[in-house]
Tab-separated table of N, CA and C in Angstrom:
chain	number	residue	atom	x	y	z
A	1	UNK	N	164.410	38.143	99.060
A	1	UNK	CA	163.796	37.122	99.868
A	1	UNK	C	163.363	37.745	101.194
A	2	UNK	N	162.332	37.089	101.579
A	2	UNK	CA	161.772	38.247	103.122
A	2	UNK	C	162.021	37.056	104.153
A	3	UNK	N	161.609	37.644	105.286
A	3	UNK	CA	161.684	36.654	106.607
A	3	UNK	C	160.722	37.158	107.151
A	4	UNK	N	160.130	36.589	108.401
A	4	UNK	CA	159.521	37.503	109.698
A	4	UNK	C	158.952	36.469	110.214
A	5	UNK	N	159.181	37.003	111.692
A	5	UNK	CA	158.590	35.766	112.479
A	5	UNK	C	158.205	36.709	113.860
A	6	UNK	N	157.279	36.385	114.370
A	6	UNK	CA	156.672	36.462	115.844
A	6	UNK	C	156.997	35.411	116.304
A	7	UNK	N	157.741	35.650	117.584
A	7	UNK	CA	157.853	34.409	118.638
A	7	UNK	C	157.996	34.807	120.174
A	8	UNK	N	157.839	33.563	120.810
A	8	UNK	CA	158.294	33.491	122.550
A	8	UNK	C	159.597	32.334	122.410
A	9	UNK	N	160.253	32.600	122.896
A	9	UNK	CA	161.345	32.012	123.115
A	9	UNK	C	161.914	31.548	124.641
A	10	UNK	N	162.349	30.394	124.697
A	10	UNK	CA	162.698	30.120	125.964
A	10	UNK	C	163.201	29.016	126.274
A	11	UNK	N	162.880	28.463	127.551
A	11	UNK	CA	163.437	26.854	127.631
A	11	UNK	C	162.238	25.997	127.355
A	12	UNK	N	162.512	24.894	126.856
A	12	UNK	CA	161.650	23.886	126.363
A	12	UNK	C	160.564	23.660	127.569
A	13	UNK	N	161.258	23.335	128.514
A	13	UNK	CA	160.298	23.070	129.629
A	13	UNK	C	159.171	24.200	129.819
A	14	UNK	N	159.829	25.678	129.554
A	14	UNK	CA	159.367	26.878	130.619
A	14	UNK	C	157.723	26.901	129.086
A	15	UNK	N	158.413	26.749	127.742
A	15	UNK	CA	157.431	26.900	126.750
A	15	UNK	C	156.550	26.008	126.680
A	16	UNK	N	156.426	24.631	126.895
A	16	UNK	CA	155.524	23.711	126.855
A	16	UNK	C	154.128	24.045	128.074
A	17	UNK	N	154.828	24.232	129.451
A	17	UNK	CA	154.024	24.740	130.655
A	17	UNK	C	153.110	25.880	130.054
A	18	UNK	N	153.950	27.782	129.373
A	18	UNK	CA	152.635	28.144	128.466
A	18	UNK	C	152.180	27.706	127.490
A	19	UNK	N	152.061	26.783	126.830
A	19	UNK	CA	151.553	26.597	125.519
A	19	UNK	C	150.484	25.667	126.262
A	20	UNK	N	150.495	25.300	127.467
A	20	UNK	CA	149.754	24.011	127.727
A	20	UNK	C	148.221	24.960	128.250
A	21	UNK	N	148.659	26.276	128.875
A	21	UNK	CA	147.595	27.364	129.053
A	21	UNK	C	147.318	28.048	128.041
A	22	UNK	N	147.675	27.769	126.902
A	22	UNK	CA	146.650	28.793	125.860
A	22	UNK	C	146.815	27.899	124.919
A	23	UNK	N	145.440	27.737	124.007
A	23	UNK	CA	145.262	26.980	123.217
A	23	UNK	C	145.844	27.263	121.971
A	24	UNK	N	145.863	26.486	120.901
A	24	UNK	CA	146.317	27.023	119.270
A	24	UNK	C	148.325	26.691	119.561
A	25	UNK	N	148.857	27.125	121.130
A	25	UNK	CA	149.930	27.417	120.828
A	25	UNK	C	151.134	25.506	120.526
A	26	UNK	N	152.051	26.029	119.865
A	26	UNK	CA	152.717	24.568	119.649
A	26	UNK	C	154.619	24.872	120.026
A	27	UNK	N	154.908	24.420	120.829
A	27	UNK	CA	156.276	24.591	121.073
A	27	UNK	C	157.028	23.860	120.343
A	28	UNK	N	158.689	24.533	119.529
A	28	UNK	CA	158.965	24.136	118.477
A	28	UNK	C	160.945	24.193	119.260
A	29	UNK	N	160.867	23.022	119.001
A	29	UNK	CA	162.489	22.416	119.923
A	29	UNK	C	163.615	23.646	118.628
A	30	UNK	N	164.866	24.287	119.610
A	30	UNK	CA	165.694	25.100	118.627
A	30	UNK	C	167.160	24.453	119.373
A	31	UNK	N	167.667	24.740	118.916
A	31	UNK	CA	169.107	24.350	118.945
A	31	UNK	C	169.265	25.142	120.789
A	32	UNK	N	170.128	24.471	121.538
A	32	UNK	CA	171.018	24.324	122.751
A	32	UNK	C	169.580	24.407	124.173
A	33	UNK	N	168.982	23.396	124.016
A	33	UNK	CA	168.004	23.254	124.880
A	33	UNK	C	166.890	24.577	125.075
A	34	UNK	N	166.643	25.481	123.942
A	34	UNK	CA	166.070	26.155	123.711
A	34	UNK	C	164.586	26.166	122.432
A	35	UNK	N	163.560	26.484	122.896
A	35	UNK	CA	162.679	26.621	121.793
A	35	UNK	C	161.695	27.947	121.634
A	36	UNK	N	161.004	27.563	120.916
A	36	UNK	CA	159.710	28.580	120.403
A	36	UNK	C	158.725	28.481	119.942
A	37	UNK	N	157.449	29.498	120.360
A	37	UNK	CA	156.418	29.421	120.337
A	37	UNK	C	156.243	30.223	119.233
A	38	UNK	N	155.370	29.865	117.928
A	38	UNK	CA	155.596	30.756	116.766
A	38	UNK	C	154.213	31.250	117.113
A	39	UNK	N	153.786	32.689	117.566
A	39	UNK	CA	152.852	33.573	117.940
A	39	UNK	C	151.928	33.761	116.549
A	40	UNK	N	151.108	32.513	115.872
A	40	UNK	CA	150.330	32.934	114.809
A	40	UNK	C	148.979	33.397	115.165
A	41	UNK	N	148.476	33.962	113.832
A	41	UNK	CA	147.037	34.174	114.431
A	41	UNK	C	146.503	33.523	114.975
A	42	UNK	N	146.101	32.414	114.969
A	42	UNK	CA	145.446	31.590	115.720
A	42	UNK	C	146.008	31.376	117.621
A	43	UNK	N	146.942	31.874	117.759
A	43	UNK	CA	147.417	31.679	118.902
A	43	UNK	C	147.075	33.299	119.751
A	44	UNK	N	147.372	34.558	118.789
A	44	UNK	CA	146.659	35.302	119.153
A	44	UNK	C	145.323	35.529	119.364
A	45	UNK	N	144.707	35.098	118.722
A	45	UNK	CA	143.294	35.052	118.461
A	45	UNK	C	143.078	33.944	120.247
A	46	UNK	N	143.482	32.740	120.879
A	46	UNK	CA	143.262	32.318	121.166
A	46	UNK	C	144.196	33.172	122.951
A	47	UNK	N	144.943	33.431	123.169
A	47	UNK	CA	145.263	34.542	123.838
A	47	UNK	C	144.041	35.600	124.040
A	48	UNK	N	143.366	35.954	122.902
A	48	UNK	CA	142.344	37.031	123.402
A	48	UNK	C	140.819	36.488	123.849
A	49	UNK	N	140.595	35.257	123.888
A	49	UNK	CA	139.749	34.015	124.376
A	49	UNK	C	140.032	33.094	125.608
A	50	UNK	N	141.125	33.144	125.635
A	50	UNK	CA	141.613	32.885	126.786
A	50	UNK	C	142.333	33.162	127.811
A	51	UNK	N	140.850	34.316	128.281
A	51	UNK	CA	141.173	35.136	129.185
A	51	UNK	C	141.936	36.888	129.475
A	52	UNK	N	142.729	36.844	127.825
A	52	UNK	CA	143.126	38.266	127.386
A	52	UNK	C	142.608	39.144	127.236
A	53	UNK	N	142.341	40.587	127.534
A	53	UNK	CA	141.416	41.600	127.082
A	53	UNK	C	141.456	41.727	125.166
A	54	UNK	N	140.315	41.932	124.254
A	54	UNK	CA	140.541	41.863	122.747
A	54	UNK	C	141.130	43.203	122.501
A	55	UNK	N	141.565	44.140	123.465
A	55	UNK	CA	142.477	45.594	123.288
A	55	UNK	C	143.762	45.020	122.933
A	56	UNK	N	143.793	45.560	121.676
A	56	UNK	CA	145.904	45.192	121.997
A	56	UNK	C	146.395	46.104	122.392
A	57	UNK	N	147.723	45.864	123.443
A	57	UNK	CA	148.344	45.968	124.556
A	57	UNK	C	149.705	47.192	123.564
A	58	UNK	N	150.186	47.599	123.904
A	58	UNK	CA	151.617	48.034	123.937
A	58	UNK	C	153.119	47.743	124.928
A	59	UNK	N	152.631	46.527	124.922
A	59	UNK	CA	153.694	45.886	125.814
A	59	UNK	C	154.547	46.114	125.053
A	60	UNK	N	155.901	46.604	125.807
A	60	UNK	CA	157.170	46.403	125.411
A	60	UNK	C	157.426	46.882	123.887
A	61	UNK	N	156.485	47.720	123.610
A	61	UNK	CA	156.073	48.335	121.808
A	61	UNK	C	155.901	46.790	120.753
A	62	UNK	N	155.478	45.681	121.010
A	62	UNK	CA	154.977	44.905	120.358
A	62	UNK	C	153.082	45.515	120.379
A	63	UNK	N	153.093	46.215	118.767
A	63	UNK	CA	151.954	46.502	118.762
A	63	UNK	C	151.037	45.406	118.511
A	64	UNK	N	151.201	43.754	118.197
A	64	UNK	CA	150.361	42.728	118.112
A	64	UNK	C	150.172	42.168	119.482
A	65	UNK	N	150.460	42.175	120.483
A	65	UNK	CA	150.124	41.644	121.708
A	65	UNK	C	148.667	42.270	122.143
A	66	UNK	N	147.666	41.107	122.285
A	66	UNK	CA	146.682	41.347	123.094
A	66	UNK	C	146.823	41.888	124.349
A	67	UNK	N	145.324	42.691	124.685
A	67	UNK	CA	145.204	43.051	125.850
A	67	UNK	C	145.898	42.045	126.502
A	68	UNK	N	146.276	41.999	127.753
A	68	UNK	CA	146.777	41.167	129.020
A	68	UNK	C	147.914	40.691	128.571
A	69	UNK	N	148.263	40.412	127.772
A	69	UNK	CA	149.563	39.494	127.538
A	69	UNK	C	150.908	39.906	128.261
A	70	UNK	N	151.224	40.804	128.509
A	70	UNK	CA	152.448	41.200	129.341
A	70	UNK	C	152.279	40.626	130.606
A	71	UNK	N	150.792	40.404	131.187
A	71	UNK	CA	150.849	40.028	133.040
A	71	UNK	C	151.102	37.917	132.353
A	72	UNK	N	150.978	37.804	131.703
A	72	UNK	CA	151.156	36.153	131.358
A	72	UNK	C	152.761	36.124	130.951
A	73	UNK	N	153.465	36.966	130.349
A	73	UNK	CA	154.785	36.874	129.894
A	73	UNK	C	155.310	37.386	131.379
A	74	UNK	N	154.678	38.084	132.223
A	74	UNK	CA	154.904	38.243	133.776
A	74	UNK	C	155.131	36.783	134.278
A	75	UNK	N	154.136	36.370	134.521
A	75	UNK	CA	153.432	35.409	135.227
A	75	UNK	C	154.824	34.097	135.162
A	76	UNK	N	154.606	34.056	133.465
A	76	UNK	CA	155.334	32.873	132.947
A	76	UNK	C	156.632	32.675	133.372
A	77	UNK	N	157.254	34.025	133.277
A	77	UNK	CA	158.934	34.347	133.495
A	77	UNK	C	158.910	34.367	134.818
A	78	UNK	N	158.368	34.046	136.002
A	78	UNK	CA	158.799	33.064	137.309
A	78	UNK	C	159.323	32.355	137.531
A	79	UNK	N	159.795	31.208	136.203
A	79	UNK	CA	159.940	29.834	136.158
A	79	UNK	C	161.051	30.251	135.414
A	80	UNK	N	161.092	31.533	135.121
A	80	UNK	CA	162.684	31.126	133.692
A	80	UNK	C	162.334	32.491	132.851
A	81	UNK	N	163.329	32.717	132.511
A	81	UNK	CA	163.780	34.008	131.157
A	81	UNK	C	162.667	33.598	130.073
A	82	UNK	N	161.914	34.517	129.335
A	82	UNK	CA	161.299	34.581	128.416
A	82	UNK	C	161.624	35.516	127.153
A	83	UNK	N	161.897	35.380	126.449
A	83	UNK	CA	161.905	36.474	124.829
A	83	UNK	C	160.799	36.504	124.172
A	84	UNK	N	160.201	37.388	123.687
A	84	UNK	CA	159.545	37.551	122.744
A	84	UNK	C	160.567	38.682	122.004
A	85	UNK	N	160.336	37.907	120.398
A	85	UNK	CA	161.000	38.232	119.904
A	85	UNK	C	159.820	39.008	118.659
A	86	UNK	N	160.401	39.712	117.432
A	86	UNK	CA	159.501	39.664	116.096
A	86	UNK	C	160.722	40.426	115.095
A	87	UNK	N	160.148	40.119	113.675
A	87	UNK	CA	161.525	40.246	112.646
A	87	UNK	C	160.388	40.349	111.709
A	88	UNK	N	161.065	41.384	110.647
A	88	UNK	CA	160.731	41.574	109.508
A	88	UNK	C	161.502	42.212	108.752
A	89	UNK	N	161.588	41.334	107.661
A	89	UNK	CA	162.988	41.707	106.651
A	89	UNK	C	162.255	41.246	105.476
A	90	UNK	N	162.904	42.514	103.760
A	90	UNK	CA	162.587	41.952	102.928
A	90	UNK	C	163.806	42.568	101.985
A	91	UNK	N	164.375	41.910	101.113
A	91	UNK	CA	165.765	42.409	100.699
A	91	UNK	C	166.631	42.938	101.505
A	92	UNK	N	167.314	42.091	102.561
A	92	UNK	CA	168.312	42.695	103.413
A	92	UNK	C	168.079	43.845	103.954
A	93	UNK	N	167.114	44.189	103.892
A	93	UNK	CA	166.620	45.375	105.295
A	93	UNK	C	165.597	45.061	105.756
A	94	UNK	N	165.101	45.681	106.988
A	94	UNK	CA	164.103	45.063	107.485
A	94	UNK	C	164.436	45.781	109.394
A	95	UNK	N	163.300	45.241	110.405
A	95	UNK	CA	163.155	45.629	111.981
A	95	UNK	C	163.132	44.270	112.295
A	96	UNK	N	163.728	44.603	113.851
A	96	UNK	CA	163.602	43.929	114.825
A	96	UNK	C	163.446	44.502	115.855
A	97	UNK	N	162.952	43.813	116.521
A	97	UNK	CA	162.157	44.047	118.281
A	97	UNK	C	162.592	42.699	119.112
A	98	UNK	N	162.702	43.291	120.073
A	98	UNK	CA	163.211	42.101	121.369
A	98	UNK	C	162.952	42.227	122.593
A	99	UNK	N	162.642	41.753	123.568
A	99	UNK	CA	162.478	42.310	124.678
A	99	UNK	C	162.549	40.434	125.809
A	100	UNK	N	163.220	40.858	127.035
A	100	UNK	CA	162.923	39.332	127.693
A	100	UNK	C	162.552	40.185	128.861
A	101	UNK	N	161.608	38.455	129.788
A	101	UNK	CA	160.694	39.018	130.473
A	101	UNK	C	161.739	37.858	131.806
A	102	UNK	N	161.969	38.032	133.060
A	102	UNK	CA	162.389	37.320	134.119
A	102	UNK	C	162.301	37.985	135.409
A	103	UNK	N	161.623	36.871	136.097
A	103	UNK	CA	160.917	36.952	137.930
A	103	UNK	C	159.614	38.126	137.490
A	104	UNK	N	158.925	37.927	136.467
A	104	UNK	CA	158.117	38.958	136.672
A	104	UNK	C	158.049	40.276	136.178
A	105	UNK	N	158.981	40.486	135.645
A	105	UNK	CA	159.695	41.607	134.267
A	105	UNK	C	160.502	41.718	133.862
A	106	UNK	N	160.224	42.828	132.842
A	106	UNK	CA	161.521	42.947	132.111
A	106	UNK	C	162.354	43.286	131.840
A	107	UNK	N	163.371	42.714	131.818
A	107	UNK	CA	165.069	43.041	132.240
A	107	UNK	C	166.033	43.094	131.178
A	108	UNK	N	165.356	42.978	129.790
A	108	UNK	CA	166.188	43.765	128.786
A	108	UNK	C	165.033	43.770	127.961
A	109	UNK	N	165.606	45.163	127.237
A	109	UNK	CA	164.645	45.953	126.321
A	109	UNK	C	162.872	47.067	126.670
A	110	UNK	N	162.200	47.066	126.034
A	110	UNK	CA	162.483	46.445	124.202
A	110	UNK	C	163.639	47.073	123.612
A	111	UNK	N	164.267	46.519	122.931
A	111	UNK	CA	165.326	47.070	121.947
A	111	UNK	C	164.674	46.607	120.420
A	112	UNK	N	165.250	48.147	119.818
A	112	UNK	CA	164.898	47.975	118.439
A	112	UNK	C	165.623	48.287	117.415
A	113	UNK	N	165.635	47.451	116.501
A	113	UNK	CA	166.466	48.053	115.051
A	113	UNK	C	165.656	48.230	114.278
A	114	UNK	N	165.518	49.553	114.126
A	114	UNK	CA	164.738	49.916	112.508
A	114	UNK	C	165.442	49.729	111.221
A	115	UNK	N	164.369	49.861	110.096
A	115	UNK	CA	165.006	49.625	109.104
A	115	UNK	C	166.279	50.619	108.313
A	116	UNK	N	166.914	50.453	107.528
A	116	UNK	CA	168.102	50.685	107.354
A	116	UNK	C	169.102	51.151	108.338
A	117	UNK	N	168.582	50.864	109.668
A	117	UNK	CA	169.935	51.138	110.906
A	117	UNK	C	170.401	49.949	110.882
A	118	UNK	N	172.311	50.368	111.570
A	118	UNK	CA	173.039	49.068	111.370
A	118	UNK	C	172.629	48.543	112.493
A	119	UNK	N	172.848	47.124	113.158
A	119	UNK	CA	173.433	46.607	114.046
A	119	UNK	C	174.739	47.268	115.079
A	120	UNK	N	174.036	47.472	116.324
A	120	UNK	CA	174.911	47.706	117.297
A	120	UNK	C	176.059	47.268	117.341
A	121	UNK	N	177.473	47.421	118.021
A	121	UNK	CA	178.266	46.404	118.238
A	121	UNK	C	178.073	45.319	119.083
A	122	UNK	N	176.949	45.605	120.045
A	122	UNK	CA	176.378	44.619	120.817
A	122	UNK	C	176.228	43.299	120.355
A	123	UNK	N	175.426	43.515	119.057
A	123	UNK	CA	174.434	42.821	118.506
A	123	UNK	C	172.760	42.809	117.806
A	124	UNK	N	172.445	42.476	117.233
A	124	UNK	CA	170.880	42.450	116.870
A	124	UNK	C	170.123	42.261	118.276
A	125	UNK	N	168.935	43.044	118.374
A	125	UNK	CA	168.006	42.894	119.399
A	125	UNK	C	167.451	41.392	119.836
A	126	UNK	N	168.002	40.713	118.406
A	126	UNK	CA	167.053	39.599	118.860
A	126	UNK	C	168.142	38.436	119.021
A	127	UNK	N	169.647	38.538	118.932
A	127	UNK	CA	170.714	37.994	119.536
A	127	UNK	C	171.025	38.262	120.943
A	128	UNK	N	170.688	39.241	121.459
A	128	UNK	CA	171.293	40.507	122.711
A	128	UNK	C	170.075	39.438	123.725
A	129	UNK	N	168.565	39.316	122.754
A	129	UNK	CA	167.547	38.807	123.924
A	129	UNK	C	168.014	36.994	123.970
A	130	UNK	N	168.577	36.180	122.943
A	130	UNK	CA	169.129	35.299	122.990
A	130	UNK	C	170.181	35.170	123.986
A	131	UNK	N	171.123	35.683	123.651
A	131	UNK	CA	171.987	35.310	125.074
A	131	UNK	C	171.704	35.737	126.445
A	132	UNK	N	170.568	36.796	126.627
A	132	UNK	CA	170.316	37.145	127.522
A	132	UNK	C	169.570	35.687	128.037
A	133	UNK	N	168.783	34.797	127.663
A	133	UNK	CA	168.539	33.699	127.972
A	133	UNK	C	168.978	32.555	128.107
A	134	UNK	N	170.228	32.582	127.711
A	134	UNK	CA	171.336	31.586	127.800
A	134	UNK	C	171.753	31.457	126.852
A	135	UNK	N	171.815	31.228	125.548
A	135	UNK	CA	172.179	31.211	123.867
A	135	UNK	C	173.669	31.901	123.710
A	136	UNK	N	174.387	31.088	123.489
A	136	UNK	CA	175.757	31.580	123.166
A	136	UNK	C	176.058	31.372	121.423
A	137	UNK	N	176.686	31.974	121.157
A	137	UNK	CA	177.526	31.748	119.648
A	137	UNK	C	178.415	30.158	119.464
A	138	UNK	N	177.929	29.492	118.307
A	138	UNK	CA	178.509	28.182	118.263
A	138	UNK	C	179.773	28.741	117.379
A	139	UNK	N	180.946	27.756	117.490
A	139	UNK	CA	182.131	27.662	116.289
A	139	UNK	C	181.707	27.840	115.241
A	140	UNK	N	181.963	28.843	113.978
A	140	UNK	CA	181.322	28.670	112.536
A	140	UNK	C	179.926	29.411	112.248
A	141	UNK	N	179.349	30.125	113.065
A	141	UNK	CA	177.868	30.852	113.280
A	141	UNK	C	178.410	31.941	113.711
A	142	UNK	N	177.490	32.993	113.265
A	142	UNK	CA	177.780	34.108	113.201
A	142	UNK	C	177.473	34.887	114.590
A	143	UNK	N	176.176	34.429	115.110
A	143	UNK	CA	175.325	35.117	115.635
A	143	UNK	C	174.773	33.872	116.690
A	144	UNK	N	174.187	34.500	117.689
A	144	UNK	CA	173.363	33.255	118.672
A	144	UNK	C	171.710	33.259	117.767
A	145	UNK	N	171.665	34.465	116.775
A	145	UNK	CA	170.519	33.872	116.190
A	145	UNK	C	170.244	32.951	115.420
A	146	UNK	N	171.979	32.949	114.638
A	146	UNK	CA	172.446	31.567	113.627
A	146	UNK	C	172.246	30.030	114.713
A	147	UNK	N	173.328	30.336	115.859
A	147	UNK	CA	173.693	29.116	116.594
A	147	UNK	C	172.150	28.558	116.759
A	148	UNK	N	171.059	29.224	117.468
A	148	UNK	CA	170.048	28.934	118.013
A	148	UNK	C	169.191	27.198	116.937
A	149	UNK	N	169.284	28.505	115.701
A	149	UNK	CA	168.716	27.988	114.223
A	149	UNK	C	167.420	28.778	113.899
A	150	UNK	N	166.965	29.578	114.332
A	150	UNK	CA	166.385	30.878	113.852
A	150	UNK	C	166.278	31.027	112.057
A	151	UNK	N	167.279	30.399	111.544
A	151	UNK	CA	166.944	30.531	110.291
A	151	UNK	C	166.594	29.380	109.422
A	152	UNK	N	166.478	28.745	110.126
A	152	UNK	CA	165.703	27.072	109.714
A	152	UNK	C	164.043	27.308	108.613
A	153	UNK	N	163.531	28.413	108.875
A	153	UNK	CA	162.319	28.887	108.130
A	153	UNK	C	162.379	30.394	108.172
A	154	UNK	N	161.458	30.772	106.967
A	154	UNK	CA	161.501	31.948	106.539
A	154	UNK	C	160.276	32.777	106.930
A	155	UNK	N	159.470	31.996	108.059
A	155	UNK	CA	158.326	32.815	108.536
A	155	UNK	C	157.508	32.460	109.504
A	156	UNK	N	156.999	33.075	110.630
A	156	UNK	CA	155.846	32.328	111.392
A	156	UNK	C	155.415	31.518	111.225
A	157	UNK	N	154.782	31.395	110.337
A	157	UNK	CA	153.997	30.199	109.621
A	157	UNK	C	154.527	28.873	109.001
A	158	UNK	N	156.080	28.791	108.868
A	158	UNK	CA	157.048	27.720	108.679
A	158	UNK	C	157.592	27.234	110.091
A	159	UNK	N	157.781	28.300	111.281
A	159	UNK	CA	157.917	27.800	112.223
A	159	UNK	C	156.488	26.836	113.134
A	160	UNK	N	155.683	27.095	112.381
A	160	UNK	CA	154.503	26.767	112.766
A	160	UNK	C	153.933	25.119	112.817
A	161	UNK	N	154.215	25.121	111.642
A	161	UNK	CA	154.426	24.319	110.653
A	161	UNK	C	155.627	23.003	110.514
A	162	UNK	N	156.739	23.415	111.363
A	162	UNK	CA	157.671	23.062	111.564
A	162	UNK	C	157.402	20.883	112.432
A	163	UNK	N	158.732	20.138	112.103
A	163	UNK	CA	157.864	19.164	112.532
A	163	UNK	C	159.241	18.839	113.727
């Protein structure tokens, strides 16, 4: 079974304010006053129209980020901690990338797990950028990526989709 998802992650409030500046995007409520922006094409595509250079960027080694997008994940994280997160898994292996953006940069990562490397004792990159935003581990969950609900869908496009 595979997974993968592109996202921004954050507080409900801090995600609605960007989604309200770039078109296509839809903020999607997650468990402990936290949500996400599922980064589909259409939201990229609309990022590089609105106002983004059409170069993609190497921010933070997310090779899908349009030109400009790091000075907006700048911009944004004034108001509050930002994650962008991305996952790709297919039979229990798979990468992750993480990186959060606050006052204007970024203050953890990118961190990465390639494929067949374990998990840190830390944590997954994309738990480590979770609690770095407030996301703690619930009773009975493994992970703040479990607690969050991160696994509610199996892809961008389900988070997208999501109601």
């Amino acid at each position: 079974m595979s997974y993968e998802l592109q996202a921004l992650i954050g507080t409900f409030e801090l995600l609605a304010v960007a989604a309200a500046e770039t078109s296509a995007a839809r903020v999607v409520p997650l468990a402990q006053g936290l949500a996400l922006i599922p980064v589909t094409p259409a939201v990229l595509s609309a990022l590089q129209t609105d106002g983004g250079s059409t170069k993609p960027a190497e921010a933070a080694g997310f090779g899908w980020h349009p030109g400009g997008f790091e000075l907006r994940l700048a911009a944004w994280s004034k108001a509050g901690p930002i994650a962008c997160i991305e996952a790709e898994y297919f039979g229990g292996s798979g990468t992750q990338r993480a990186a959060v953006w606050e006052n204007g940069r970024i203050v953890l990562g990118p961190l990465t797990k390639g494929e067949f490397e374990p998990f840190p004792p830390e944590g997954s990159p994309i738990s480590r950028a979770l609690r770095r935003i407030g996301a703690r581990t619930e009773a009975g969950r493994v992970d703040e990526f479990a607690s969050v609900g991160l696994s509610a869908h199996r892809g961008t496009s389900g988070w997208a989709a999501a109601d």
